[in-house]
Coordinates of C-alpha atoms in Angstrom, one line a residue:
M794 CA -7.0 -17.8 3.2
A795 CA -5.9 -14.5 1.8
R796 CA -5.4 -11.3 3.6
V797 CA -7.8 -8.8 2.2
S798 CA -7.4 -5.0 2.6
V799 CA -10.2 -2.5 2.1
S800 CA -10.4 1.2 2.4
I801 CA -13.3 2.7 4.2
G802 CA -14.5 6.3 3.8
S803 CA -17.5 8.4 4.8
N804 CA -18.4 12.1 4.7
I805 CA -22.0 11.9 5.9
D806 CA -22.6 11.0 9.5
R807 CA -19.0 9.7 9.5
D808 CA -18.7 8.3 13.0
R809 CA -21.9 6.2 12.6
Y810 CA -21.1 4.8 9.1
V811 CA -17.5 3.9 9.9
R812 CA -18.7 2.0 12.9
V813 CA -21.5 0.3 10.9
C814 CA -18.9 -0.8 8.4
L815 CA -16.4 -2.1 11.0
D816 CA -19.3 -4.0 12.8
A817 CA -20.4 -5.6 9.5
L818 CA -16.9 -6.6 8.5
T819 CA -16.3 -8.2 11.9
A820 CA -19.7 -10.0 11.9
T821 CA -18.9 -11.4 8.4
F822 CA -15.2 -12.0 8.4
G823 CA -14.1 -12.2 12.0
D824 CA -11.1 -10.5 13.5
L825 CA -10.0 -7.2 11.8
A826 CA -6.8 -5.3 11.9
V827 CA -7.6 -1.6 11.6
S828 CA -5.6 1.5 11.0
R829 CA -6.1 4.8 12.7
V830 CA -9.0 6.9 11.4
F831 CA -7.9 9.9 9.4
E832 CA -9.9 13.0 8.5
S833 CA -9.1 14.2 5.0
E834 CA -10.2 17.0 2.7
P835 CA -12.2 15.8 -0.2
V836 CA -10.3 15.2 -3.5
G837 CA -12.2 16.0 -6.6
F838 CA -15.5 16.8 -4.7
E839 CA -17.3 20.1 -5.0
D840 CA -19.1 19.5 -1.7
G841 CA -16.6 20.5 0.9
R842 CA -17.4 17.9 3.6
N843 CA -14.3 16.2 5.0
F844 CA -14.0 12.4 5.0
Y845 CA -13.1 9.9 7.6
N846 CA -10.8 7.3 6.0
L847 CA -9.1 4.2 7.3
V848 CA -8.0 0.7 6.1
A849 CA -9.0 -2.6 7.5
T850 CA -7.7 -6.1 6.8
F851 CA -9.1 -9.5 7.4
A852 CA -8.7 -13.1 6.3
S853 CA -11.0 -14.5 3.7
D854 CA -11.2 -17.3 1.2
W855 CA -14.1 -15.7 -0.8
P856 CA -13.6 -15.1 -4.5
V857 CA -12.8 -11.5 -5.5
G858 CA -16.2 -11.0 -7.1
E859 CA -18.0 -12.0 -3.9
L860 CA -15.9 -9.7 -1.8
Q861 CA -16.7 -6.8 -4.1
A862 CA -20.4 -7.6 -4.2
W863 CA -20.5 -7.8 -0.4
C864 CA -18.9 -4.3 -0.1
K865 CA -21.3 -2.8 -2.6
R866 CA -24.3 -4.4 -0.9
L867 CA -23.2 -2.9 2.4
E868 CA -22.8 0.5 0.8
F869 CA -26.3 0.4 -0.7
A870 CA -27.8 -0.9 2.5
N871 CA -26.5 2.2 4.2
G872 CA -27.8 4.8 1.8
R873 CA -25.4 4.8 -1.1
R874 CA -27.2 5.1 -4.4
K875 CA -26.1 3.6 -7.7
D876 CA -27.2 6.8 -9.6
S877 CA -25.2 9.2 -7.4
P878 CA -22.6 11.3 -9.3
K879 CA -19.0 10.0 -8.9
F880 CA -17.8 12.8 -6.7
S881 CA -20.9 13.2 -4.4
P882 CA -21.1 12.9 -0.6
R883 CA -21.5 9.4 0.7
T884 CA -22.4 7.6 3.8
L885 CA -20.1 4.8 3.1
D886 CA -17.4 4.0 0.5
I887 CA -15.7 0.6 0.7
D888 CA -13.0 -0.2 -1.9
L889 CA -11.3 -3.5 -2.3
L890 CA -7.5 -2.7 -2.3
T891 CA -5.8 -6.1 -2.2
V892 CA -6.6 -9.7 -2.0
G893 CA -3.4 -11.5 -1.0
D894 CA -0.8 -11.0 -3.7
L895 CA -3.3 -11.2 -6.6
T896 CA -2.6 -8.9 -9.6
G897 CA -4.5 -8.2 -12.7
L898 CA -8.2 -8.6 -13.5
H899 CA -10.2 -10.9 -11.2
D900 CA -14.0 -11.2 -11.5
G901 CA -13.9 -7.8 -13.3
I902 CA -11.9 -6.2 -10.5
E903 CA -8.4 -4.8 -11.1
L904 CA -6.0 -5.7 -8.3
P905 CA -4.2 -4.2 -6.5
R906 CA -6.4 -1.0 -6.7
D907 CA -4.6 1.9 -8.4
E908 CA -5.7 4.4 -5.7
I909 CA -3.2 2.8 -3.3
L910 CA -0.4 4.7 -4.9
Q911 CA -2.4 7.8 -5.9
H912 CA -4.1 9.0 -2.7
A913 CA -2.7 9.8 0.7
F914 CA -6.0 8.8 2.3
V915 CA -5.5 5.3 1.1
L916 CA -1.7 4.9 1.2
Q917 CA -1.0 6.4 4.7
P918 CA -3.4 4.2 6.6
L919 CA -2.3 1.2 4.6
A920 CA 1.4 1.9 5.2
E921 CA 0.6 2.3 8.9
L922 CA -1.3 -0.9 9.1
L923 CA 1.0 -3.0 6.9
P924 CA 4.3 -1.2 6.8
E925 CA 6.5 -4.2 5.7
T926 CA 4.0 -5.7 3.3
R927 CA 5.1 -5.4 -0.3
H928 CA 2.9 -3.9 -3.0
P929 CA 2.1 -6.8 -5.3
L930 CA 3.2 -5.0 -8.4
T931 CA 6.1 -2.7 -7.4
G932 CA 7.6 -5.1 -4.8
R933 CA 8.3 -2.0 -2.5
T934 CA 6.9 -1.9 1.0
Y935 CA 3.9 0.3 1.8
R936 CA 6.2 2.1 4.3
A937 CA 8.6 2.9 1.5
H938 CA 5.9 4.0 -0.8
W939 CA 4.5 6.3 1.9
A940 CA 8.0 7.7 2.7
S941 CA 8.4 8.8 -1.0
F942 CA 4.8 9.9 -1.6
E943 CA 4.3 13.4 -2.8
A944 CA 1.1 14.4 -1.0
G945 CA 0.8 17.8 -2.5
D946 CA -2.5 19.3 -1.4
Q947 CA -3.8 15.9 -0.1
R948 CA -4.0 16.8 3.6
L949 CA -5.1 14.3 6.2
W950 CA -4.7 14.0 10.0
P951 CA -5.6 11.4 12.6
V952 CA -8.7 11.9 14.7
D953 CA -10.0 10.5 18.0
F954 CA -12.2 7.5 17.2
V955 CA -13.8 4.8 19.4
W956 CA -15.1 1.5 18.1
A957 CA -16.4 -1.5 20.0
G958 CA -15.5 0.3 23.3
Q959 CA -11.9 0.8 22.4
A960 CA -10.0 3.9 21.1
I961 CA -8.7 2.8 17.8
S962 CA -7.4 6.2 16.8
R963 CA -6.1 9.3 18.6
A964 CA -5.7 12.8 17.2
G965 CA -2.1 14.0 16.8

């Protein structure tokens, strides 16, 4: 079984859709490890609604293509549309970040996902959740990547968030 990491984002009814996603991941894959939930300003979006972002990990022996298809089905089942513009508001955005130590193209999916090292809203929660795990291409830990990350105008901050009766995130 490989450890799979996914980024989760929402800027429409954020609390609801993040919970829907976590519930679905748990129902399908079992135990999750989950980062804090961060609020972030949208990057590249004209609509100014802030996002909730987090990272979850779980164990799976599914092929990469099946994992990706499952994520897309969950997005579409929760209101995401295939014909929506790239930088438009979304109820749910689930991106496959890593599948074990796989690198390169697998089932049409490039791993690890480039956004890991490009966006604070992906790297910070990943570094928090898996600080000593090494990026499959660079060999550096996610903690080290975050420590040297130039966030620029990519602001994010932790928020209070309760899921399954437990506080998984606290502001500040």
